[in-house]
Coordinates of C-alpha atoms and ligand atoms in Angstrom, one line a residue:
X1 CA -20.0 -24.4 45.5
X2 CA -21.7 -27.9 45.6
X3 CA -20.7 -30.2 42.9
X4 CA -24.2 -30.5 41.4
X5 CA -24.5 -26.7 41.0
X6 CA -21.0 -26.6 39.4
X7 CA -21.7 -29.1 36.9
X8 CA -25.0 -27.5 36.2
X9 CA -23.4 -24.3 35.4
X10 CA -20.5 -25.8 33.3
X11 CA -23.3 -27.6 31.3
X12 CA -25.1 -24.5 30.7
X13 CA -21.8 -22.5 29.6
X14 CA -21.1 -25.3 27.5
X15 CA -24.3 -24.3 25.3
X16 CA -23.5 -20.8 25.0
X17 CA -21.4 -18.4 23.2
X18 CA -21.1 -14.7 23.5
X19 CA -19.9 -11.8 21.4
X20 CA -16.1 -12.3 21.8
X21 CA -16.2 -15.6 20.5
X22 CA -18.5 -15.3 17.7
X23 CA -16.4 -12.5 16.2
X24 CA -13.5 -15.0 16.4
X25 CA -15.9 -17.6 14.8
X26 CA -17.0 -15.3 12.2
X27 CA -13.3 -14.4 11.2
X28 CA -12.0 -17.9 11.3
X29 CA -15.1 -19.1 9.1
X30 CA -14.0 -16.6 6.6
X31 CA -10.4 -17.3 6.4
X32 CA -9.5 -13.9 8.3
X33 CA -6.4 -15.2 10.3
X34 CA -4.7 -12.1 11.0
X35 CA -5.3 -9.0 13.2
X36 CA -3.3 -6.0 13.2
X37 CA -4.1 -3.7 16.1
X38 CA -3.6 -2.0 19.5
X39 CA -5.4 -3.6 22.8
X40 CA -7.3 -1.9 25.2
X41 CA -10.9 -1.3 26.4
X42 CA -13.1 -2.9 25.0
X43 CA -11.2 -5.1 22.7
X44 CA -8.3 -6.4 25.1
X45 CA -9.9 -9.7 25.7
X46 CA -10.9 -10.2 22.0
X47 CA -7.2 -9.8 21.1
X48 CA -6.3 -12.7 23.7
X49 CA -9.2 -14.9 23.0
X50 CA -8.4 -14.6 19.1
X51 CA -4.6 -15.5 19.6
X52 CA -5.9 -18.4 22.0
X53 CA -8.4 -19.5 19.2
X54 CA -5.4 -19.2 16.4
X55 CA -5.6 -16.3 14.8
X56 CA -2.3 -14.4 14.6
X57 CA -2.5 -11.1 16.4
X58 CA 0.0 -8.4 15.6
X59 CA 0.1 -5.9 18.4
X60 CA 1.3 -2.6 17.4
X61 CA 2.7 0.7 18.8
X62 CA 0.3 3.1 17.3
X63 CA -3.2 2.4 15.2
X64 CA -2.2 4.0 12.4
X65 CA 0.8 1.8 11.6
X66 CA -1.6 -1.2 12.2
X67 CA -4.0 0.1 10.1
X68 CA -1.4 0.7 7.1
X69 CA -0.5 -3.1 7.7
X70 CA -4.0 -4.0 7.1
X71 CA -4.4 -2.1 4.1
X72 CA -1.1 -3.5 2.5
X73 CA -2.2 -7.1 3.7
X74 CA -5.4 -6.6 1.8
X75 CA -3.2 -5.5 -1.4
X76 CA -1.0 -8.6 -1.2
X77 CA -3.6 -11.2 -0.4
X78 CA -6.9 -9.8 -2.0
X79 CA -8.4 -10.8 1.2
X80 CA -9.6 -7.8 3.8
X81 CA -6.8 -6.9 6.3
X82 CA -8.2 -6.3 9.7
X83 CA -7.2 -3.7 12.0
X84 CA -8.4 -3.7 15.4
X85 CA -8.8 -0.4 17.8
X86 CA -10.3 0.8 20.9
X87 CA -12.9 3.3 20.9
X88 CA -12.5 7.2 20.0
X89 CA -8.8 7.9 20.1
X90 CA -7.7 4.2 19.0
X91 CA -10.5 4.5 15.9
X92 CA -9.5 8.0 15.0
X93 CA -5.9 6.9 14.8
X94 CA -6.9 4.2 12.5
X95 CA -9.2 6.3 10.4
X96 CA -6.2 7.6 8.2
X97 CA -5.1 4.1 7.2
X98 CA -8.9 3.5 6.6
X99 CA -9.1 6.5 4.3
X100 CA -5.8 5.5 2.5
X101 CA -7.1 1.9 1.8
X102 CA -10.0 3.3 0.2
X103 CA -8.2 5.9 -1.9
X104 CA -6.0 3.1 -3.0
X105 CA -8.5 0.4 -3.6
X106 CA -7.0 -1.8 -1.0
X107 CA -9.7 -4.2 0.7
X108 CA -9.4 -3.4 4.6
X109 CA -11.9 -3.5 7.5
X110 CA -11.4 -1.2 10.6
X111 CA -13.0 -3.1 13.5
X112 CA -13.3 -0.7 16.4
X113 CA -15.0 -1.2 19.8
X114 CA -17.1 1.7 20.9
X115 CA -19.2 3.1 23.6
X116 CA -22.6 2.8 24.9
X117 CA -24.9 3.7 22.2
X118 CA -27.7 4.8 24.9
X119 CA -25.2 7.2 26.1
X120 CA -23.3 8.2 23.3
X121 CA -26.7 9.2 21.3
X122 CA -27.9 11.2 24.4
X123 CA -24.2 12.8 24.7
X124 CA -23.9 12.2 28.3
X125 CA -20.4 12.0 28.6
X126 CA -19.6 8.2 28.2
X127 CA -16.0 6.7 28.4
X128 CA -14.4 8.0 25.0
X129 CA -17.8 8.8 23.9
X130 CA -17.8 9.6 20.1
X131 CA -20.6 8.7 17.2
X132 CA -17.9 6.5 15.3
X133 CA -20.2 5.3 12.7
X134 CA -21.1 8.9 11.6
X135 CA -17.3 9.8 11.6
X136 CA -16.3 6.8 9.4
X137 CA -19.0 7.1 6.9
X138 CA -17.4 9.4 4.5
X139 CA -13.9 8.0 4.7
X140 CA -14.7 4.2 3.7
X141 CA -16.6 2.5 1.2
X142 CA -19.1 1.0 3.6
X143 CA -19.7 1.4 7.3
X144 CA -21.6 -1.2 9.6
X145 CA -22.5 -1.2 13.2
X146 CA -23.7 -4.7 15.0
X147 CA -25.6 -4.3 18.0
X148 CA -26.8 -7.9 18.5
X149 CA -24.6 -10.7 19.1
X150 CA -26.7 -12.7 16.8
X151 CA -26.0 -10.2 14.0
X152 CA -21.9 -10.7 14.1
X153 CA -22.0 -12.9 11.5
X154 CA -24.1 -10.9 8.8
X155 CA -22.0 -7.9 10.1
X156 CA -18.8 -9.4 9.2
X157 CA -20.2 -11.2 6.0
X158 CA -21.4 -7.7 4.7
X159 CA -17.8 -6.0 5.8
X160 CA -16.1 -8.7 3.5
X161 CA -18.2 -8.4 0.8
X162 CA -18.1 -4.4 0.9
X163 CA -14.3 -4.4 1.1
X164 CA -13.6 -6.9 -1.6
X165 CA -16.2 -7.0 -4.5
X166 CA -16.3 -4.5 -7.3
X167 CA -13.6 -1.8 -6.4
X168 CA -12.0 -2.7 -3.4
X169 CA -11.7 -0.4 -0.6
X170 CA -12.1 0.2 3.2
X171 CA -14.9 -0.6 5.3
X172 CA -15.8 0.3 8.9
X173 CA -17.3 -2.2 11.6
X174 CA -18.4 -0.6 14.7
X175 CA -18.7 -3.2 17.5
X176 CA -20.3 -1.4 20.8
X177 CA -18.6 -2.9 24.1
X178 CA -21.7 -4.2 25.2
X179 CA -21.9 -6.5 22.3
X180 CA -18.8 -8.7 23.5
X181 CA -20.2 -10.1 26.6
X182 CA -23.8 -10.8 25.2
X183 CA -24.4 -14.2 25.5
X184 CA -26.3 -16.5 23.3
X185 CA -27.2 -20.0 22.8
X186 CA -24.4 -22.0 21.1
X187 CA -26.5 -23.5 18.3
X188 CA -27.9 -20.1 17.4
X189 CA -24.8 -18.4 17.4
X190 CA -23.4 -21.3 15.1
X191 CA -26.4 -20.8 12.7
X192 CA -26.0 -17.1 12.7
X193 CA -22.5 -17.0 11.2
X194 CA -22.4 -16.5 7.4
X195 CA -19.6 -18.0 5.4
X196 CA -19.3 -15.5 2.1
X197 CA -19.3 -17.6 -1.1
X198 CA -17.6 -16.0 -4.1
X199 CA -16.7 -12.5 -1.9
X200 CA -15.3 -10.7 -5.3
X201 CA -17.6 -12.4 -8.3
X202 CA -16.0 -12.4 -11.7
X203 CA -17.3 -9.2 -13.5
X204 CA -17.1 -10.1 -17.2
X205 CA -16.7 -7.2 -19.8
X206 CA -19.3 -7.0 -22.6
X207 CA -17.8 -8.5 -25.8
X208 CA -18.8 -5.5 -27.7
X209 CA -16.6 -3.4 -25.4
X210 CA -13.6 -5.9 -25.9
X211 CA -13.9 -5.7 -29.7
X212 CA -14.0 -1.8 -29.5
X213 CA -10.9 -1.7 -27.3
X214 CA -9.1 -4.0 -30.1
X215 CA -10.1 -1.7 -32.9
X216 CA -8.8 1.2 -31.4
X217 CA -5.6 -1.0 -30.4
X218 CA -5.3 -2.3 -33.9
X219 CA -5.3 1.0 -35.4
X220 CA -2.7 2.6 -33.2
X221 CA 1.0 3.5 -34.8
X222 CA 2.4 4.0 -31.4
X223 CA 0.3 2.3 -28.5
X224 CA 1.3 2.1 -25.2
X225 CA 0.0 0.0 -22.1
X226 CA 0.1 1.4 -18.8
X227 CA -0.2 -0.9 -15.8
X228 CA -1.3 0.2 -12.4
X229 CA -1.7 -1.2 -9.0
X230 CA -5.1 -2.4 -9.7
X231 CA -3.4 -4.9 -12.3
X232 CA -0.9 -5.9 -9.5
X233 CA -3.6 -6.4 -7.2
X234 CA -5.9 -8.6 -9.7
X235 CA -3.3 -11.3 -9.6
X236 CA -3.9 -11.8 -13.3
X237 CA 0.0 -12.1 -13.7
X238 CA 0.3 -14.5 -16.3
X239 CA -2.6 -13.3 -18.5
X240 CA -1.2 -9.7 -18.4
X241 CA 2.2 -10.6 -19.4
X242 CA 0.4 -12.8 -22.2
X243 CA -1.4 -9.4 -23.4
X244 CA 1.9 -7.4 -23.4
X245 CA 3.8 -9.9 -25.4
X246 CA 1.0 -11.0 -27.8
X247 CA 0.3 -7.3 -28.6
X248 CA 4.1 -6.3 -28.7
X249 CA 3.1 -3.1 -27.1
X250 CA 5.5 -1.4 -24.8
X251 CA 4.3 -0.8 -21.3
X252 CA 4.9 1.5 -18.6
X253 CA 4.2 0.2 -14.9
X254 CA 3.1 2.6 -12.3
X255 CA 5.1 2.3 -9.1
X256 CA 3.4 -0.2 -7.4
X257 CA 2.7 -2.4 -10.6
X258 CA 6.7 -2.3 -11.3
X259 CA 7.7 -6.1 -11.2
X260 CA 4.3 -7.2 -12.6
X261 CA 6.5 -7.8 -15.7
X262 CA 10.2 -7.3 -14.9
X263 CA 11.6 -3.8 -15.4
X264 CA 14.1 -5.4 -17.6
X265 CA 11.9 -6.8 -19.9
X266 CA 12.3 -6.1 -23.7
X267 CA 9.1 -3.9 -23.8
X268 CA 9.5 -2.1 -20.7
X269 CA 9.2 1.6 -21.2
X270 CA 10.0 2.6 -17.5
X271 CA 13.0 4.5 -18.6
X272 CA 11.8 6.1 -21.5
X273 CA 8.4 7.4 -19.3
X274 CA 8.4 11.0 -20.8
X275 CA 8.7 9.7 -24.4
X276 CA 6.2 7.1 -24.8
X277 CA 3.6 9.7 -22.8
X278 CA 4.4 12.4 -25.4
X279 CA 4.5 10.3 -28.3
X280 CA 2.0 7.6 -28.0
X281 CA -1.3 7.9 -30.0
X282 CA -3.2 4.8 -28.1
X283 CA -3.0 4.4 -24.6
X284 CA -4.6 1.3 -22.8
X285 CA -4.8 1.9 -19.0
X286 CA -5.1 -1.4 -17.0
X287 CA -6.1 -0.8 -13.4
X288 CA -4.4 2.7 -13.3
X289 CA -6.4 5.9 -12.8
X290 CA -5.8 9.1 -15.0
X291 CA -5.2 11.1 -11.5
X292 CA -2.5 13.2 -10.9
X293 CA -0.1 10.6 -11.2
X294 CA -0.5 10.6 -14.9
X295 CA -1.1 14.2 -15.2
X296 CA -4.8 13.9 -15.4
X297 CA -4.3 12.3 -18.9
X298 CA -3.8 16.1 -20.5
X299 CA -1.2 18.7 -20.8
X300 CA 2.6 19.1 -21.3
X301 CA 3.3 15.7 -20.2
X302 CA 0.8 14.1 -22.7
X303 CA 2.4 16.1 -25.7
X304 CA 0.6 17.5 -28.7
X305 CA -0.4 14.5 -30.5
X306 CA -4.1 13.5 -30.2
X307 CA -4.5 10.4 -28.0
X308 CA -7.3 7.9 -27.8
X309 CA -7.6 5.9 -24.5
X310 CA -8.5 2.3 -23.5
X311 CA -9.5 2.0 -19.8
X312 CA -9.6 -1.5 -18.3
X313 CA -11.3 -1.1 -15.0
X314 CA -14.0 -2.6 -12.5
X315 CA -15.3 0.7 -11.5
X316 CA -17.6 2.1 -14.4
X317 CA -17.5 5.7 -12.9
X318 CA -13.7 5.8 -13.5
X319 CA -14.5 6.0 -17.1
X320 CA -14.2 9.6 -18.7
X321 CA -13.3 10.9 -14.9
X322 CA -10.4 13.5 -16.6
X323 CA -10.3 12.8 -20.6
X324 CA -12.8 10.9 -23.0
X325 CA -12.0 7.2 -22.8
X326 CA -12.7 5.9 -26.4
X327 CA -13.1 2.3 -25.4
X328 CA -14.0 1.5 -22.0
X329 CA -13.7 -2.4 -20.9
X330 CA -15.7 -2.4 -17.9
X331 CA -15.0 -5.6 -15.7
X332 CA -12.4 -7.4 -13.3
X333 CA -8.8 -7.5 -15.0
X334 CA -8.3 -10.9 -14.9
X335 CA -11.7 -11.5 -17.1
X336 CA -11.0 -8.6 -19.3
X337 CA -7.6 -9.6 -20.0
X338 CA -8.4 -13.0 -20.8
X339 CA -11.5 -11.6 -23.1
X340 CA -9.2 -9.3 -24.9
X341 CA -6.5 -12.1 -25.3
X342 CA -9.2 -14.6 -26.9
X343 CA -10.6 -12.0 -29.1
X344 CA -7.2 -11.1 -30.4
X345 CA -7.0 -14.7 -31.6
X346 CA -4.1 -16.4 -33.4
X347 CA -3.1 -13.9 -36.1
X348 CA -2.9 -10.6 -34.3
X349 CA -0.1 -8.4 -35.9
X350 CA 2.2 -6.9 -33.3
X351 CA 2.5 -2.9 -32.7
X352 CA 5.0 -1.2 -35.3
X353 CA 8.5 -2.4 -35.0
X354 CA 9.5 1.0 -35.4
X355 CA 7.7 2.5 -32.3
X356 CA 9.1 -0.3 -30.3
X357 CA 12.6 0.4 -31.6
X358 CA 12.4 4.0 -31.1
X359 CA 11.1 3.2 -27.4
X360 CA 14.0 0.8 -26.7
X361 CA 16.3 3.4 -28.1
X362 CA 15.6 6.1 -25.8
X363 CA 15.1 3.6 -22.6
X364 CA 18.8 2.4 -23.4
X365 CA 20.0 5.5 -23.9
X366 CA 18.5 6.9 -20.5
X367 CA 19.8 3.8 -18.7
X368 CA 23.4 4.3 -19.9
X369 CA 23.3 7.6 -18.9
X370 CA 22.3 6.6 -15.5
X371 CA 24.8 3.9 -15.1
X372 CA 28.0 5.8 -13.8
X373 CA 26.0 7.8 -11.4
X374 CA 24.9 4.7 -9.6
X375 CA 28.6 3.3 -9.4
X376 CA 29.8 6.3 -7.4
X377 CA 31.4 5.3 -4.0
X378 CA 31.4 8.8 -2.6
X379 CA 30.9 9.6 1.3
X380 CA 28.9 10.8 2.6
X381 CA 26.6 9.2 0.0
X382 CA 24.3 10.7 -2.5
X383 CA 21.1 9.0 -3.5
X384 CA 22.4 7.5 -6.5
X385 CA 25.6 5.9 -5.0
X386 CA 23.3 4.5 -2.3
X387 CA 20.8 3.3 -4.5
X388 CA 22.9 1.7 -6.8
X389 CA 24.2 -0.7 -4.1
X390 CA 20.7 -1.4 -3.0
X391 CA 19.5 -2.1 -6.7
X392 CA 22.0 -4.8 -6.9
X393 CA 20.7 -6.5 -3.8
X394 CA 17.3 -6.6 -5.0
X395 CA 18.4 -7.9 -8.6
X396 CA 20.1 -10.9 -6.7
X397 CA 17.2 -11.2 -4.3
X398 CA 13.8 -10.9 -6.5
X399 CA 11.7 -12.4 -3.9
X400 CA 12.4 -9.9 -1.4
X401 CA 9.8 -7.0 -0.5
X402 CA 10.9 -3.5 -0.8
X403 CA 9.2 -1.0 0.9
X404 CA 9.7 2.7 0.2
X405 CA 8.9 5.8 1.5
X406 CA 10.3 9.5 1.5
X407 CA 10.6 12.2 -1.1
X408 CA 14.0 12.0 -2.6
X409 CA 14.3 8.5 -1.1
X410 CA 11.0 7.7 -2.9
X411 CA 11.2 9.1 -6.3
X412 CA 15.0 8.0 -7.0
X413 CA 14.5 4.7 -5.5
X414 CA 11.4 4.1 -7.6
X415 CA 13.3 5.0 -10.9
X416 CA 16.7 3.4 -10.0
X417 CA 15.6 0.0 -8.4
X418 CA 14.3 -2.6 -10.9
X419 CA 11.7 -5.0 -9.7
X420 CA 11.5 -8.6 -11.0
X421 CA 8.1 -9.9 -9.7
X422 CA 4.9 -8.6 -9.0
X423 CA 3.7 -7.1 -5.9
X424 CA 7.2 -6.9 -4.5
X425 CA 7.2 -3.1 -4.3
X426 CA 5.1 -1.3 -1.6
X427 CA 5.0 2.5 -1.1
X428 CA 3.2 5.6 -0.4
X429 CA 0.3 5.0 -2.8
X430 CA -2.3 7.6 -4.4
X431 CA -2.0 10.2 -1.6
X432 CA 2.0 10.1 -1.1
X433 CA 1.5 9.1 2.9
X434 CA 4.5 9.5 4.9
X435 CA 4.1 6.9 7.7
X436 CA 3.3 3.5 5.7
X437 CA 6.7 2.1 6.1
X438 CA 6.9 0.1 9.3
X439 CA 3.2 -1.0 8.9
X440 CA 4.0 -2.1 5.4
X441 CA 7.2 -3.9 6.3
X442 CA 5.5 -5.7 9.1
X443 CA 2.4 -7.0 7.1
X444 CA 4.6 -7.9 4.0
X445 CA 7.0 -10.3 6.3
X446 CA 4.0 -11.6 8.0
X447 CA 1.9 -12.2 4.9
X448 CA 4.3 -13.4 2.6
X449 CA 7.3 -14.8 4.8
X450 CA 9.6 -12.8 2.5
X451 CA 12.6 -10.8 3.8
X452 CA 11.8 -7.0 3.3
X453 CA 14.0 -4.1 2.6
X454 CA 12.3 -0.9 3.8
X455 CA 14.5 2.0 2.3
X456 CA 13.0 5.1 4.3
X457 CA 13.8 9.0 4.3
X458 CA 14.9 9.9 7.6
X459 CA 11.4 12.1 7.7
X460 CA 9.3 9.0 6.6
X461 CA 10.7 6.8 8.9
X462 CA 9.7 9.3 11.9
X463 CA 6.2 8.9 11.3
X464 CA 6.2 5.0 12.2
X465 CA 9.7 4.4 13.7
X466 CA 8.3 3.5 17.1
X467 CA 7.5 -0.1 15.5
X468 CA 10.9 -0.9 15.0
X469 CA 10.0 -2.3 18.6
X470 CA 7.2 -4.7 17.0
X471 CA 9.8 -5.8 14.3
X472 CA 11.9 -6.9 17.1
X473 CA 9.3 -8.3 19.3
X474 CA 7.9 -10.6 16.3
X475 CA 11.4 -11.1 15.1
X476 CA 10.5 -10.3 11.4
X477 CA 12.8 -10.7 8.6
X478 CA 12.9 -6.7 8.0
X479 CA 16.0 -4.7 7.1
X480 CA 15.2 -1.0 7.6
X481 CA 17.5 1.2 5.7
X482 CA 17.4 5.1 6.6
X483 CA 18.7 7.4 4.2
X484 CA 19.8 10.2 6.7
X485 CA 20.0 13.2 5.1
X486 CA 19.3 15.3 8.2
X487 CA 15.8 16.5 7.1
X488 CA 12.9 16.7 4.8
X489 CA 14.2 16.9 1.2
X490 CA 17.6 18.3 2.8
X491 CA 19.3 19.0 5.8
X492 CA 20.9 22.2 4.8
X493 CA 18.1 24.9 5.3
X494 CA 18.8 27.7 7.7
X495 CA 16.2 29.9 9.8
X496 CA 15.7 32.9 7.7
X497 CA 15.1 35.1 10.9
X498 CA 18.6 34.3 12.1
X499 CA 16.8 33.1 15.4
X500 CA 17.9 30.0 17.3
X501 CA 15.3 27.5 16.2
X502 CA 16.4 25.4 13.3
X503 CA 14.5 25.5 10.1
X504 CA 11.2 23.6 9.8
X505 CA 12.8 21.1 7.3
X506 CA 15.6 20.1 9.1
X507 CA 16.3 17.5 12.1
X508 CA 19.4 16.9 14.5
X509 CA 22.4 16.4 12.5
X510 CA 24.5 13.4 12.6
X511 CA 21.4 11.4 14.2
X512 CA 21.9 7.7 14.4
X513 CA 18.7 6.0 14.2
X514 CA 20.7 2.7 14.1
X515 CA 20.9 2.8 17.8
X516 CA 16.9 2.8 17.9
X517 CA 17.2 -0.7 16.8
X518 CA 19.9 -1.8 19.1
X519 CA 17.5 -0.4 22.1
X520 CA 15.1 -3.6 21.4
X521 CA 17.8 -6.0 20.9
X522 CA 17.9 -5.6 16.7
X523 CA 21.0 -5.0 15.0
X524 CA 21.8 -1.5 14.2
X525 CA 24.3 -0.5 11.7
X526 CA 26.2 3.0 10.8
X527 CA 26.9 3.1 7.0
X528 CA 28.7 5.6 5.5
X529 CA 29.8 4.4 1.7
X530 CA 27.7 2.6 -0.5
X531 CA 30.2 -0.7 0.0
X532 CA 29.5 -0.6 3.5
X533 CA 25.7 -0.2 2.7
X534 CA 25.6 -3.3 0.4
X535 CA 27.8 -5.2 2.7
X536 CA 25.5 -4.7 5.9
X537 CA 22.4 -4.9 4.0
X538 CA 23.4 -8.4 2.6
X539 CA 24.3 -9.7 5.8
X540 CA 21.1 -8.5 7.4
X541 CA 19.1 -10.0 4.4
X542 CA 21.1 -13.3 4.7
X543 CA 20.5 -13.4 8.7
X544 CA 16.7 -12.8 8.6
X545 CA 17.2 -10.5 11.9
X546 CA 15.6 -7.4 12.6
X547 CA 18.3 -4.7 11.4
X548 CA 18.3 -0.9 10.9
X549 CA 20.9 0.6 9.1
X550 CA 21.6 4.3 9.2
X551 CA 22.8 5.3 5.6
X552 CA 24.8 8.8 6.1
X553 CA 23.4 10.8 2.7
X554 CA 24.9 14.1 2.0
X555 CA 22.7 16.9 3.4
X556 CA 22.8 18.8 0.2
X557 CA 22.0 16.1 -2.3
X558 CA 18.3 16.2 -2.1
X559 CA 15.9 18.7 -4.1
X560 CA 12.9 20.4 -2.5
X561 CA 9.5 17.9 -2.6
X562 CA 11.8 15.2 -4.7
X563 CA 10.4 14.8 -8.3
X564 CA 6.9 16.9 -7.4
X565 CA 8.5 20.2 -6.6
X566 CA 6.1 21.6 -9.3
X567 CA 3.1 20.8 -7.1
X568 CA 4.8 22.8 -4.0
X569 CA 3.5 26.5 -4.2
X570 CA 6.5 28.9 -3.7
X571 CA 6.3 32.3 -2.6
X572 CA 7.8 34.6 -5.3
X573 CA 7.5 37.8 -2.9
X574 CA 9.4 36.4 0.4
X575 CA 13.2 35.7 0.3
X576 CA 14.3 32.2 1.4
Ligands
LIG1 P1 -2.0 3.2 -9.7 O1 -1.7 4.6 -8.8 O2 -0.7 2.4 -9.8 O3 -2.0 4.2 -11.1 P2 -4.8 3.3 -9.2 O4 -4.7 3.2 -7.7 O5 -4.9 4.9 -9.5 O6 -3.2 2.7 -9.8 O7 -5.6 2.8 -10.2 C1 -6.3 1.4 -9.5 C2 -7.3 1.0 -10.7 O8 -7.8 -0.2 -10.5 C3 -8.8 1.7 -10.0 O9 -9.1 2.3 -10.6 C4 -9.5 0.3 -9.5 O10 -10.9 0.6 -9.5 C5 -8.9 -0.6 -10.2 N1 -9.0 -2.3 -10.0 C6 -8.5 -2.6 -8.6 N2 -8.8 -3.9 -8.5 C7 -9.1 -4.2 -9.8 C8 -9.7 -5.7 -10.2 N3 -9.5 -6.6 -9.8 N4 -10.0 -5.6 -11.7 C9 -10.1 -4.5 -12.2 N5 -10.1 -3.1 -11.8 C10 -9.7 -3.1 -10.7
LIG2 N1 2.6 14.2 6.2 C1 2.1 13.1 5.5 C2 1.4 12.2 6.3 N2 2.4 12.8 4.3 C3 2.9 13.4 3.5 N3 3.5 13.3 2.3 C4 3.6 14.9 4.1 C5 3.5 14.9 5.6 C6 4.6 15.8 3.5 N4 6.0 15.2 3.2 C7 6.2 14.8 1.8 O1 5.2 14.8 0.8 S1 7.5 14.1 1.7 C8 8.2 14.3 3.4 C9 7.0 14.9 3.9 C10 7.1 15.3 5.3 C11 9.5 13.8 3.7 C12 10.6 13.8 2.9 O2 11.7 13.6 3.8 P1 12.2 12.6 4.0 O3 13.1 12.0 2.2 O4 13.5 12.4 4.8 O5 11.4 11.2 4.1 P2 14.2 12.8 1.4 O6 15.0 11.9 1.1 O7 15.0 13.8 2.6 O8 13.5 13.7 0.4
LIG3 MG1 15.5 12.8 4.7

């Protein structure tokens, strides 16, 4: 090419931008600095260019795990986590995570490439043809499609706002293949970008609502505060601690709110859960819903005594969802808790001491009962022996992030392992989703830089196990401990027909999951006693190297469905 023509072409492209660049610019302008995804048509080049432009791109082995990573990144940072997928199958793989994010009120944006609109809409059989926008809609808080490069800025702005404002949730952003290569003037492109100002505006509660809530609380004889993952998400840690301490009310943390105040705090009622639910007369919910996890606020678990509820939540529709809320306080948790504290003034009298005393006595009794079980050094291990070892590790490393999934492995770890700092416990969330483990562990390491301990049932791990390669590839400080009891709940079931196939709940006996980690250059360890487990987990946490420990658990130790066997229908007619 003649020099003059070459120069003219260079000059021309310098004044141009395209869809790829605008997506990257829109993300960077809004502080979205990490992408979790899987490459392929039409977004392969987007990942490459994003990496070149300084965005951290974490490439996964399956979109579902990338999606779970994005969801938990949203929970940890209050910024939407971004998951990037290809069209139809990649998009569908990302949807479970999008729905999970929405259900759990985590801000996340699923960005998927899609096929050509004209062909999709006439159903003419395009490559990976699918009407993705329509499919995503019922599963998320909002769904948008961008057709023109000059609308990319607005598209991202809308997605970000929808994800983080009000009750956070999942958002779908559809980017058709043609969009990425669309070229527009660089100036027009730059002008089309939108920096989202005050993406999640404070929402102040009405003073009358605050007064009503305090009137109800003041009249209580046996008050209780329940902290949910919304309270952990809000990052209003100091104000929440001040409210709990000033009120003198015992508090019960929901699973992912553990550590918001330490589980060892004098007012923590975690180990007296059934007592406080039954005996309390006023319950203040802070960022927790009265869903199945709290038995819908009624029935046996809540006892006979009449109760009044105060509920602090950003979502007005949440009020009266299951029972009457005597004092709704609608607003963001930071603003609501500060307003409550201000209105309590300097002379607030603490909750009755005899109630706190009764709760403490029950708690201490339960803790003492549990203690000897946690010290057993049996081999093969039972859950308590193994968890006793891991509990000490978290106590000594309160900054480490604990990821936890499984049935018995989840329910028992939640009760046994005390948490000391906010947002350090990440688990299966509102739906009890198996498979969040490796995505959560990866995002936790990437977003916080802290070491991660993932305690995984062998079944739960299987849903995302291939991501150990991802952990090794990015050299993340993740130690995975598999509670290997040869199956789902237990490894002892027999095929009732007497046939050759194993029972549906059991896996290969004596599997060595540690070898999986070794295949990718990580450290694999087989641990058969609690002492072994403690020593090897400590070594892994010290080294910061990817490690997988196969913890051999007695196949007969678990119970059906862990602690929620009551939700599992059982045939009364058929013999097991
Ligand atoms: P848990 O499972 O821990 O009980 P849920 O997920 O059921 O918690 O409830 C979380 C609640 O927190 C949701 O109702 C959500 O609307 C609310 N929430 C989330 N973020 C905020 C916030 N920043 N301010 C106020 N409420 C919030
Ligand atoms: N699929 C998905 C996505 N989520 C689920 N919750 C289930 C299936 C059903 N399920 C549970 O609720 S727990 C569990 C399954 C398959 C696995 C339990 O086995 P585990 O834990 O090995 O992980 P324990 O320690 O053996 O109980
Ligand atoms: Mg198991």
